[in-house]
XYZ file of C-alpha atoms in Angstrom:
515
model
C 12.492 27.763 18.074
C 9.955 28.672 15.089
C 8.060 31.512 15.099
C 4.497 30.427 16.001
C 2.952 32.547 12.998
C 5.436 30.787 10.576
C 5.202 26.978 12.600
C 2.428 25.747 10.738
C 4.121 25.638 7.082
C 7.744 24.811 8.546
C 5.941 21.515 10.233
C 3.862 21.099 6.717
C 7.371 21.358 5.186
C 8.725 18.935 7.708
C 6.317 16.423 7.425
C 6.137 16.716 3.137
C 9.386 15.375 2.973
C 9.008 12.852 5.730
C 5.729 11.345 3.330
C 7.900 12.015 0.581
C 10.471 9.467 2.032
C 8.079 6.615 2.831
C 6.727 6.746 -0.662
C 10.319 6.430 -2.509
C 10.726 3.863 -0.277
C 7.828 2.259 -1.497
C 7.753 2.411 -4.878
C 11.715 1.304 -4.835
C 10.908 -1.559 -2.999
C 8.167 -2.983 -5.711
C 10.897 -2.648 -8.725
C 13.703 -4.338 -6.502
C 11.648 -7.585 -6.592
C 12.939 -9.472 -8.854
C 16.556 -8.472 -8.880
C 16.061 -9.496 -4.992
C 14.689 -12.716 -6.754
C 18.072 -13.543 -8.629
C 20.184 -12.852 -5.746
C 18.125 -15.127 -2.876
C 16.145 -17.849 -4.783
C 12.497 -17.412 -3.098
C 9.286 -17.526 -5.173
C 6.625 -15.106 -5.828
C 4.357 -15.858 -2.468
C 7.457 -15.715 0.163
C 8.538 -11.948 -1.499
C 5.602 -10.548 -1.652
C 5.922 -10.057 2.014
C 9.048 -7.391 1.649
C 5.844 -5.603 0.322
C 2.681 -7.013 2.628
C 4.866 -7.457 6.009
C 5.976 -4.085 6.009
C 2.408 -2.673 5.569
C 0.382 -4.944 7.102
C 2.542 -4.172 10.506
C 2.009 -0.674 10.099
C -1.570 -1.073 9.452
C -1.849 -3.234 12.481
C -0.309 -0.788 14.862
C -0.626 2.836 13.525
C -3.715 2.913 15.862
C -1.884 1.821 18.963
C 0.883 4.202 17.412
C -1.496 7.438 18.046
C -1.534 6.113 21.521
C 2.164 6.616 21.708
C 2.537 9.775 20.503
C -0.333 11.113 23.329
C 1.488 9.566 25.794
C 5.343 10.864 25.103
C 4.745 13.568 22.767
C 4.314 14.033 18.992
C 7.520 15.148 18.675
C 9.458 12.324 20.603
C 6.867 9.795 18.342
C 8.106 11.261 15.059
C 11.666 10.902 16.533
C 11.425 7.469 17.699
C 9.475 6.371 14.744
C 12.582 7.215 12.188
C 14.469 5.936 14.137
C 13.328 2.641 14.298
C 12.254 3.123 10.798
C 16.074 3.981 10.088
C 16.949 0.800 11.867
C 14.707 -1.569 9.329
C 16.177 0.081 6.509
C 20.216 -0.685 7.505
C 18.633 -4.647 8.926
C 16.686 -4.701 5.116
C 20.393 -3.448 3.504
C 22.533 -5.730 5.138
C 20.305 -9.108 4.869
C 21.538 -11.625 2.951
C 18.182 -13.979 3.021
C 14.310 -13.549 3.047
C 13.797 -14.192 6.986
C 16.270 -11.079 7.163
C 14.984 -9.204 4.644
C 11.197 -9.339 5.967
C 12.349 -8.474 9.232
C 14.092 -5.230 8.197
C 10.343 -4.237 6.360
C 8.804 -5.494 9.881
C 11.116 -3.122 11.579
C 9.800 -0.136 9.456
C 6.585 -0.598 9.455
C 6.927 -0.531 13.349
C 8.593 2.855 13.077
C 5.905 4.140 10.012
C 3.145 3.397 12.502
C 4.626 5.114 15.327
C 5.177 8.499 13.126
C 2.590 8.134 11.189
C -0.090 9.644 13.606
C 0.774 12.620 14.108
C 1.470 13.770 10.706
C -1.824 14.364 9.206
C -3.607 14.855 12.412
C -1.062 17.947 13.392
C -1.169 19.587 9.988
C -4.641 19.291 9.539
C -5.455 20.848 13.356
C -3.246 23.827 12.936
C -3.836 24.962 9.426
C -6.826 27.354 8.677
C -10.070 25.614 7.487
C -10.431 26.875 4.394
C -6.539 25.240 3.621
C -7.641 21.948 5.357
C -8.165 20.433 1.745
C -4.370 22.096 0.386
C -2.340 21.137 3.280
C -3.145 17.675 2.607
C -2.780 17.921 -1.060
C 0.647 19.586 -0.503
C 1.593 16.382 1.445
C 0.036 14.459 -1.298
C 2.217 16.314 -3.744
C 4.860 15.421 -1.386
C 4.277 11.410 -1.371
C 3.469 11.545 -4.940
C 6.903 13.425 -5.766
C 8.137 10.331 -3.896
C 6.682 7.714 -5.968
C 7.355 9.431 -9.090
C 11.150 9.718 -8.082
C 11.367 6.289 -6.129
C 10.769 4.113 -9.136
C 13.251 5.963 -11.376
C 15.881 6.233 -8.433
C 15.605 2.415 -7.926
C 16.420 1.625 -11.596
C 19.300 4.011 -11.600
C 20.555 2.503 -8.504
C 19.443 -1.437 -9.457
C 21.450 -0.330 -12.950
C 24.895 1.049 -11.486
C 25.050 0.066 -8.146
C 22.761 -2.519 -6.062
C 19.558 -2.985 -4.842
C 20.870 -2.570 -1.180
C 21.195 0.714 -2.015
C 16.983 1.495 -2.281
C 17.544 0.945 1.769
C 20.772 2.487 2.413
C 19.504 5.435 0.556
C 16.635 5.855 3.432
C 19.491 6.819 5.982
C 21.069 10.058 5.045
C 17.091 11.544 4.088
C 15.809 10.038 7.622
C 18.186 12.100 9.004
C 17.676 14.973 6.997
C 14.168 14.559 8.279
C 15.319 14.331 11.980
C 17.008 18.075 11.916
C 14.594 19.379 10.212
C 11.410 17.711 12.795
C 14.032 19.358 15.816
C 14.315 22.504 14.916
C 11.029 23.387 13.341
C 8.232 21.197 15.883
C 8.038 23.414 19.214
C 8.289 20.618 22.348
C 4.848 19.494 23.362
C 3.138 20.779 26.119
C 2.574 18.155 28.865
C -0.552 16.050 28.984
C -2.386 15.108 31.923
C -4.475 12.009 32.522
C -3.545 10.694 29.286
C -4.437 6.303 29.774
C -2.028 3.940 29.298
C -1.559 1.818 26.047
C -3.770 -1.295 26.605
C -0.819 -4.011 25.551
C -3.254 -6.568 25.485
C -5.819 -5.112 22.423
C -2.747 -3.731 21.104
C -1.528 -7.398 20.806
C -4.991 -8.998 19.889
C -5.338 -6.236 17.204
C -1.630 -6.920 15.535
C -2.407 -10.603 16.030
C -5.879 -11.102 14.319
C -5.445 -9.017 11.321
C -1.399 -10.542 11.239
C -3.184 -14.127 10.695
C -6.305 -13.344 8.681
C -3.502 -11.810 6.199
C -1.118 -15.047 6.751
C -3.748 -16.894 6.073
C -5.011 -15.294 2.837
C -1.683 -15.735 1.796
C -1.955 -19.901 1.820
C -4.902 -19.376 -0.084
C -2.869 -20.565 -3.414
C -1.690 -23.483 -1.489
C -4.312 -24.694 0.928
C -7.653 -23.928 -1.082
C -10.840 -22.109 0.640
C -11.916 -25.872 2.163
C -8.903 -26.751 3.659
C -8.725 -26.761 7.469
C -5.265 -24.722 8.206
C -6.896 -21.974 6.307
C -10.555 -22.387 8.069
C -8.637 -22.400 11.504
C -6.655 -19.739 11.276
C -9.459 -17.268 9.711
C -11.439 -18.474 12.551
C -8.651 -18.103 15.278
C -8.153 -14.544 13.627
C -11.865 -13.693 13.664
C -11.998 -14.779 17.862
C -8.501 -12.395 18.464
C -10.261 -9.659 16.282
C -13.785 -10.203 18.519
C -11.842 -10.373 21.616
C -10.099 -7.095 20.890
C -13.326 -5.308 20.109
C -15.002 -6.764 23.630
C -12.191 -5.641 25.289
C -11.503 -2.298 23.593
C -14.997 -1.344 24.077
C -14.796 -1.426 27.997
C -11.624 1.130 27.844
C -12.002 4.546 28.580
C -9.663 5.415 26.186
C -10.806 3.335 23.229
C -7.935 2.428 20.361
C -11.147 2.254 17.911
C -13.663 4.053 18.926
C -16.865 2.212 18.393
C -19.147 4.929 17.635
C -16.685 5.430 14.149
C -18.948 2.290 13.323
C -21.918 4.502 13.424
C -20.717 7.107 11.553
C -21.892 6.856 7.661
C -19.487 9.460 6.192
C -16.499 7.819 8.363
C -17.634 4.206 6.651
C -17.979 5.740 2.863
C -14.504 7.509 3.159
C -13.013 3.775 4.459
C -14.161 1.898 1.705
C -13.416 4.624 -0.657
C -9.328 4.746 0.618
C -9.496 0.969 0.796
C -10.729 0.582 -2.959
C -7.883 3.295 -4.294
C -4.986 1.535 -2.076
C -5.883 -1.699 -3.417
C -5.803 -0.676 -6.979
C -2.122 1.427 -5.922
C -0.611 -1.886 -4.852
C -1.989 -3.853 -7.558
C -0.380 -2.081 -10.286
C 2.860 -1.306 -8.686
C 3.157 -5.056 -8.113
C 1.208 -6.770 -11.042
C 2.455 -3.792 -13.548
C 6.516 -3.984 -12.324
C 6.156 -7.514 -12.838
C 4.243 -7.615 -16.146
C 7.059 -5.036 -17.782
C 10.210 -7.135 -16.634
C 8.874 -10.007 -16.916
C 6.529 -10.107 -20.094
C 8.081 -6.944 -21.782
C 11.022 -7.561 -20.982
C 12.309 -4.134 -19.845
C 15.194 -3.626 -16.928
C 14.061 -2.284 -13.567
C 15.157 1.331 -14.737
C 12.824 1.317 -18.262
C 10.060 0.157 -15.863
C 10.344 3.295 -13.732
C 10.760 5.190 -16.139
C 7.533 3.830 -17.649
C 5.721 4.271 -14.386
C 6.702 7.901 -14.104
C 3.265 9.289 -15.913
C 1.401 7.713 -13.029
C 3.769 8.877 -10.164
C 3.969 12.659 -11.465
C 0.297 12.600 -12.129
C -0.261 11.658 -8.492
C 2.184 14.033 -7.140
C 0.549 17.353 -9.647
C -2.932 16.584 -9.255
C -2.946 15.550 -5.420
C -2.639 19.524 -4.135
C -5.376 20.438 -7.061
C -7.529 17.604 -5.731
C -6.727 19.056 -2.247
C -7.883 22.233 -3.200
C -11.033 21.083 -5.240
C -12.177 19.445 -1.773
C -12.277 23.032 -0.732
C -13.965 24.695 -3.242
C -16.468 21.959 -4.666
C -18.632 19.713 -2.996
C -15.896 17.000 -1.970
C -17.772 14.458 -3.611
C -17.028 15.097 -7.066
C -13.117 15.037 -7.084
C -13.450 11.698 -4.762
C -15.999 10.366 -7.576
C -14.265 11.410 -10.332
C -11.075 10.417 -9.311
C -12.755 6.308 -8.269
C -13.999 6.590 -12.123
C -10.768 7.332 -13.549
C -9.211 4.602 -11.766
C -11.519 1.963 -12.658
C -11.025 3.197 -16.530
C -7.207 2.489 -16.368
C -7.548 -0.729 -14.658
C -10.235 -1.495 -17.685
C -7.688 -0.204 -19.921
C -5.425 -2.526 -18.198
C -7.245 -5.682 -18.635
C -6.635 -5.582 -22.331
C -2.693 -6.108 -21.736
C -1.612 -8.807 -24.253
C 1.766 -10.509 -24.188
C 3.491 -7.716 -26.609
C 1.337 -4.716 -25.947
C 3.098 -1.370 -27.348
C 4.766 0.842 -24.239
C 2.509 3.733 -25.220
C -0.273 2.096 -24.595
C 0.973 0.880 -21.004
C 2.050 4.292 -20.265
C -1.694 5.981 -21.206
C -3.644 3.696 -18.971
C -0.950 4.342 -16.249
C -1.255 7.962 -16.669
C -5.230 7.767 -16.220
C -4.801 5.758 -13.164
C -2.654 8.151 -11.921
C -4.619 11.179 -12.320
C -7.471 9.121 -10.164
C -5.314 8.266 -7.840
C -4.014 12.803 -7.247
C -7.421 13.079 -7.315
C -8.947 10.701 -4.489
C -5.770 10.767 -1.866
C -6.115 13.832 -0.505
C -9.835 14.730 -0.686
C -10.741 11.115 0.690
C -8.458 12.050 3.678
C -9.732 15.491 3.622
C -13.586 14.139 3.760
C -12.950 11.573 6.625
C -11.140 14.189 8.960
C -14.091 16.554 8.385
C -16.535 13.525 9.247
C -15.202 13.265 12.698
C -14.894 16.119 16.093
C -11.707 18.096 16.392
C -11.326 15.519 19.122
C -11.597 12.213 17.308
C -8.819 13.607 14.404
C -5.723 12.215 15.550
C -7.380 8.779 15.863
C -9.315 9.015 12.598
C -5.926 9.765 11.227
C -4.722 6.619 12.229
C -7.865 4.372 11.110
C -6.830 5.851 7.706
C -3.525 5.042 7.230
C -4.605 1.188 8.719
C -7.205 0.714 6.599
C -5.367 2.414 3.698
C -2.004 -0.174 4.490
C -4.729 -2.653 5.143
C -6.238 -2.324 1.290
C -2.815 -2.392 0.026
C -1.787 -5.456 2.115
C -4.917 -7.111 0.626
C -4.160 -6.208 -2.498
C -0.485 -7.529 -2.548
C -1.013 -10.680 -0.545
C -4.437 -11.636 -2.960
C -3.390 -10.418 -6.574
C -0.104 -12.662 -6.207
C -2.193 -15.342 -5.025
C -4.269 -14.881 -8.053
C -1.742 -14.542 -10.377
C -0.765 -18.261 -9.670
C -4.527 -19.396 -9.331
C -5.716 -17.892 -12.757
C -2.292 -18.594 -14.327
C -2.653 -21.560 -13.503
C -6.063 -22.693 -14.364
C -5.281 -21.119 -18.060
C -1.597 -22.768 -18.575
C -3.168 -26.408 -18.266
C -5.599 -25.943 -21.022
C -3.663 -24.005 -23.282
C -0.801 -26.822 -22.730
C -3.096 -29.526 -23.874
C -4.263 -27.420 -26.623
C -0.819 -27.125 -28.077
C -1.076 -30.718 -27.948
C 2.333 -30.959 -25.844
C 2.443 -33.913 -24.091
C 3.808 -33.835 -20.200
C 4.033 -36.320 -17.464
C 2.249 -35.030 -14.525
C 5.718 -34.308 -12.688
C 6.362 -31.933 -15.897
C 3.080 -30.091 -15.333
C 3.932 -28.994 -11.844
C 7.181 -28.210 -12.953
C 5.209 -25.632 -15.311
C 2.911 -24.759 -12.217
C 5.960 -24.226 -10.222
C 7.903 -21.882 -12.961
C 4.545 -20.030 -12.696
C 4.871 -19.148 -9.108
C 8.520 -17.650 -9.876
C 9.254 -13.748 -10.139
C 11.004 -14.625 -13.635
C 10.442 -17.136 -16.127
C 13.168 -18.314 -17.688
C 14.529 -21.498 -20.287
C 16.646 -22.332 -17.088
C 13.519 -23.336 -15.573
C 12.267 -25.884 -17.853
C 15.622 -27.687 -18.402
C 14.219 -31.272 -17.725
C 11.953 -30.778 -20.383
C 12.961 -30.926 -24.700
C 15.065 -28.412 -26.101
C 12.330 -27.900 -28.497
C 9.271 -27.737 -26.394
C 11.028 -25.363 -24.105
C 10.501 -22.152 -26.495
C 6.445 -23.425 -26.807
C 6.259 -23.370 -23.045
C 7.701 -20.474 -22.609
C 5.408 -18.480 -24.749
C 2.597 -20.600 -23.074
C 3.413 -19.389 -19.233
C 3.872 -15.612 -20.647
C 0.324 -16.299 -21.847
C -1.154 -17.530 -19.374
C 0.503 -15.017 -16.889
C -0.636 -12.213 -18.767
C -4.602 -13.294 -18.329
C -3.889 -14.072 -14.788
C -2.620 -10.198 -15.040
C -5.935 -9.501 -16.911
C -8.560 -10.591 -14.525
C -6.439 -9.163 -11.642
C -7.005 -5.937 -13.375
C -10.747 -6.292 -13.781
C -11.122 -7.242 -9.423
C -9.326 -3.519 -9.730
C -11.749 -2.041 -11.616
C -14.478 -3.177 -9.363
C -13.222 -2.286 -6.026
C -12.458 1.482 -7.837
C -16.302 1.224 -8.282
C -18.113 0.008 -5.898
C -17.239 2.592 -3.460
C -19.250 5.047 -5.710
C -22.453 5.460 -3.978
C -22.260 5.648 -0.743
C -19.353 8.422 -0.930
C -22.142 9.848 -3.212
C -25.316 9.344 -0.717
C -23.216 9.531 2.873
C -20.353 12.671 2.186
C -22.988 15.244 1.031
C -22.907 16.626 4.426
C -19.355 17.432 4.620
C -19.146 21.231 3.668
C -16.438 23.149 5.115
C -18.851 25.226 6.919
C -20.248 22.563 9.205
C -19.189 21.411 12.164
C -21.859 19.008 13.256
C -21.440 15.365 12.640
C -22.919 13.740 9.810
C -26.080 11.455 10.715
C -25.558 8.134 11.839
C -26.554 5.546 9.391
């Protein structure tokens, strides 16, 4: 077994390249969209959820997840977690339609949420304080590495093989991951009077926040007024209310309800939620924009996305260390302003924008984003007792899947609403003249991962090249104003990480005031 002296950077090793393999899993995943698309013929709203299913699951039980590991063991959670991880990647390989597909991501987001816990909770107990703030950024470096490889990987392998191979390619490092996790983590010392996982919140947790995010997803289809939509955000607001009432009786609570008193806790939350939802919206809105605007194959768009993923993965252990030096503030500040400025930059997209440009507003988002991961983490570990860490570890990868989920399930959702709204006018501008079955053909097209002349065969040979041009338009502002809702949420978390994380100096142990 590992020398105790040496344990704590073999497990940061250990878990670097386990974070490392969930983020090239990620990032693949986003450019194998609309390949996928060709293969099984499924619009934009059912595949987003090879992207929001697998997060949203482990967002919903990465808190019951913690439970897990305090019950069997960290070490037997990060083993059964691959595994079952492991599992959704063959199921995700081997599917041959969408129902298959989705439950493959289902599967590993059930085994991400059960290893997730004790990752960043072990490293950041058993490292010295004053390389709290580098540990993280070292596992930061990790998961950037990953996205930074895991885009270019999934065009090579899109290229010259086939996109089954982005899951099949999980396997062999999983199990790289599982030696390495066995021979490096010491077994865990047996707990006593450890409680039970309450099955019940568990299941009113997963179950509220699984249909407030199914029913966001109908928003394109339904409308805010309709009454499926009203129910089921209602029925998800009573599971949601029943889980807190019945969480809060527990001795042993899943979400602690004095986290909702904590100010610093709050300010980190909305800070992580505001980054992941600009991360998701530019893997998804950006990959889609470059294949299907530009133009360019699923390899070119990796390769374009590279700046972004290397600048995440070289700046997260400096913005690590900067939480240890500076006030933590600054690099979380700094990093929200440089990711509203590349969104910004974003907005100004236009149907034939030059690559450079692209790849400079990618690159500033991308130094934001090195910047804010790891100190945001850093900040809300510090804002809680030595006690409360493994759980506050788990509130932030939910509400960190939960802002991603969000922002895959609404920007898609958006890109049909604002697309839509635009492609009308500009159609009757043009003064093209269409039956009202022809203009939900064009409203249909919209919805698709790729727009093609195949699409519009029931309409003229020569209006088809007009229309074409028209739906790239009107895609491309629907791209626009999805870009400036990113810019926003980068923003607004701003002050109160400015007012509430002042108090969060390496040197102090005592809580932050309440709010």
């Amino acid at each position: 077994m590992t020398d105790s002296k040496k344990f704590p950077w073999v497990l940061l090793l250990a878990i670097s390249i386990l974070v490392f393999l969930l983020n090239v899993d990620y990032t693949s995943v986003n450019l194998a969209l609309l390949p996928i698309s060709e293969e099984i013929s499924v619009n934009l709203s059912s595949l987003q959820w090879l992207i929001s299913g697998y997060v949203l699951v482990w967002a919903a039980l990465v808190l019951p997840g913690g439970r897990l590991a305090d019950l069997y063991g960290k070490k037997n959670a990060l083993f059964g977690g691959i595994l079952i991880f492991l599992l959704g990647s063959a199921v995700a390989g081997f599917g041959h339609s969408i129902e298959i597909l989705i439950l493959g991501r289902i599967l590993q987001g059930i085994g991400a949420a059960i290893f997730t816990p004790p990752c960043y909770g072990i490293v950041f107990t058993l490292m010295p304080i004053s390389k709290q703030g580098f540990s993280i950024g070292v596992i930061g470096g990790a998961g950037g590495l990953g996205l930074a490889i895991g885009p270019t990987i999934a065009g090579y392998l899109i290229k010259n093989f086939d996109w089954r191979w982005i899951f099949y390619l999980n396997i062999p490092l999983g199990i790289l991951v599982l030696v390495i996790i066995f021979f490096s983590v010491p077994k865990d010392k047996k707990i006593q009077n450890v409680a039970h996982l309450d099955f019940l919140s568990t299941a009113l947790l997963a179950g509220g926040l699984g249909i407030f995010m199914i029913a966001l997803n109908q928003i394109e289809e339904w409308g805010l007024k309709n009454f499926k939509f009203l129910g089921m955000i209602a029925l998800a607001t009573l599971s949601l209310l029943c889980f807190l009432a019945r969480d809060r009786r527990q001795t042993h609570q899943i979400l602690p309800l004095k986290f909702f008193h904590n100010s610093a806790l709050l300010s980190c939350m909305a800070a992580i939620t505001g980054v992941c939802f600009n991360f998701g919206l530019v893997l998804v809105i950006i990959s889609l924009y470059l294949q299907n605007t530009l133009h360019y194959s699923s390899y070119e768009t990796g390769l374009i996305f590279l700046p972004m993923t290397l600048a995440v993965g070289l700046l997260s252990p400096i913005g690590g260390k900067l939480g240890d030096i500076w006030d933590i503030r600054w690099p979380i500040i700094g990093g929200l302003f440089l990711i509203a400025a590349g969104s910004i930059l974003m907005s100004f997209l236009e149907s034939s924008s030059e690559p450079l440009y692209v790849l400079g507003a990618l690159l500033i988002m991308g130094m934001g984003l090195g910047l804010t991961f790891p100190t945001i983490n850093t900040a809300l570990l510090r804002s809680v007792s030595k006690n409360d860490v493994n759980t506050a570890s788990g509130l932030f990868t939910m509400v960190s899947m939960l802002g991603n989920s969000l922002s895959v399930i609404l920007s898609t959702n958006f890109l049909v609403i604002f697309g839509r709204q635009h492609l009308i006018p500009l159609v009757q501008e043009k003064g093209i003249l269409l039956s009202d079955e022809q203009y939900e053909t064009l409203e249909k097209v919209l919805t698709k991962v790729e727009h093609t002349a195949s699409q519009l065969k029931d309409f003229g040979e020569d209006q088809i090249p007009s229309l074409l041009e028209l739906i790239d338009k009107s895609f491309v502002w629907a791209v626009e104003r999805n870009m400036w809702i990113g810019a926003i949420c980068a923003l607004a978390p701003i002050l109160p990480v400015y007012i509430w994380c002042k108090y969060l100096k390496i040197q102090e142990d005592a809580s932050p005031p309440p709010l």
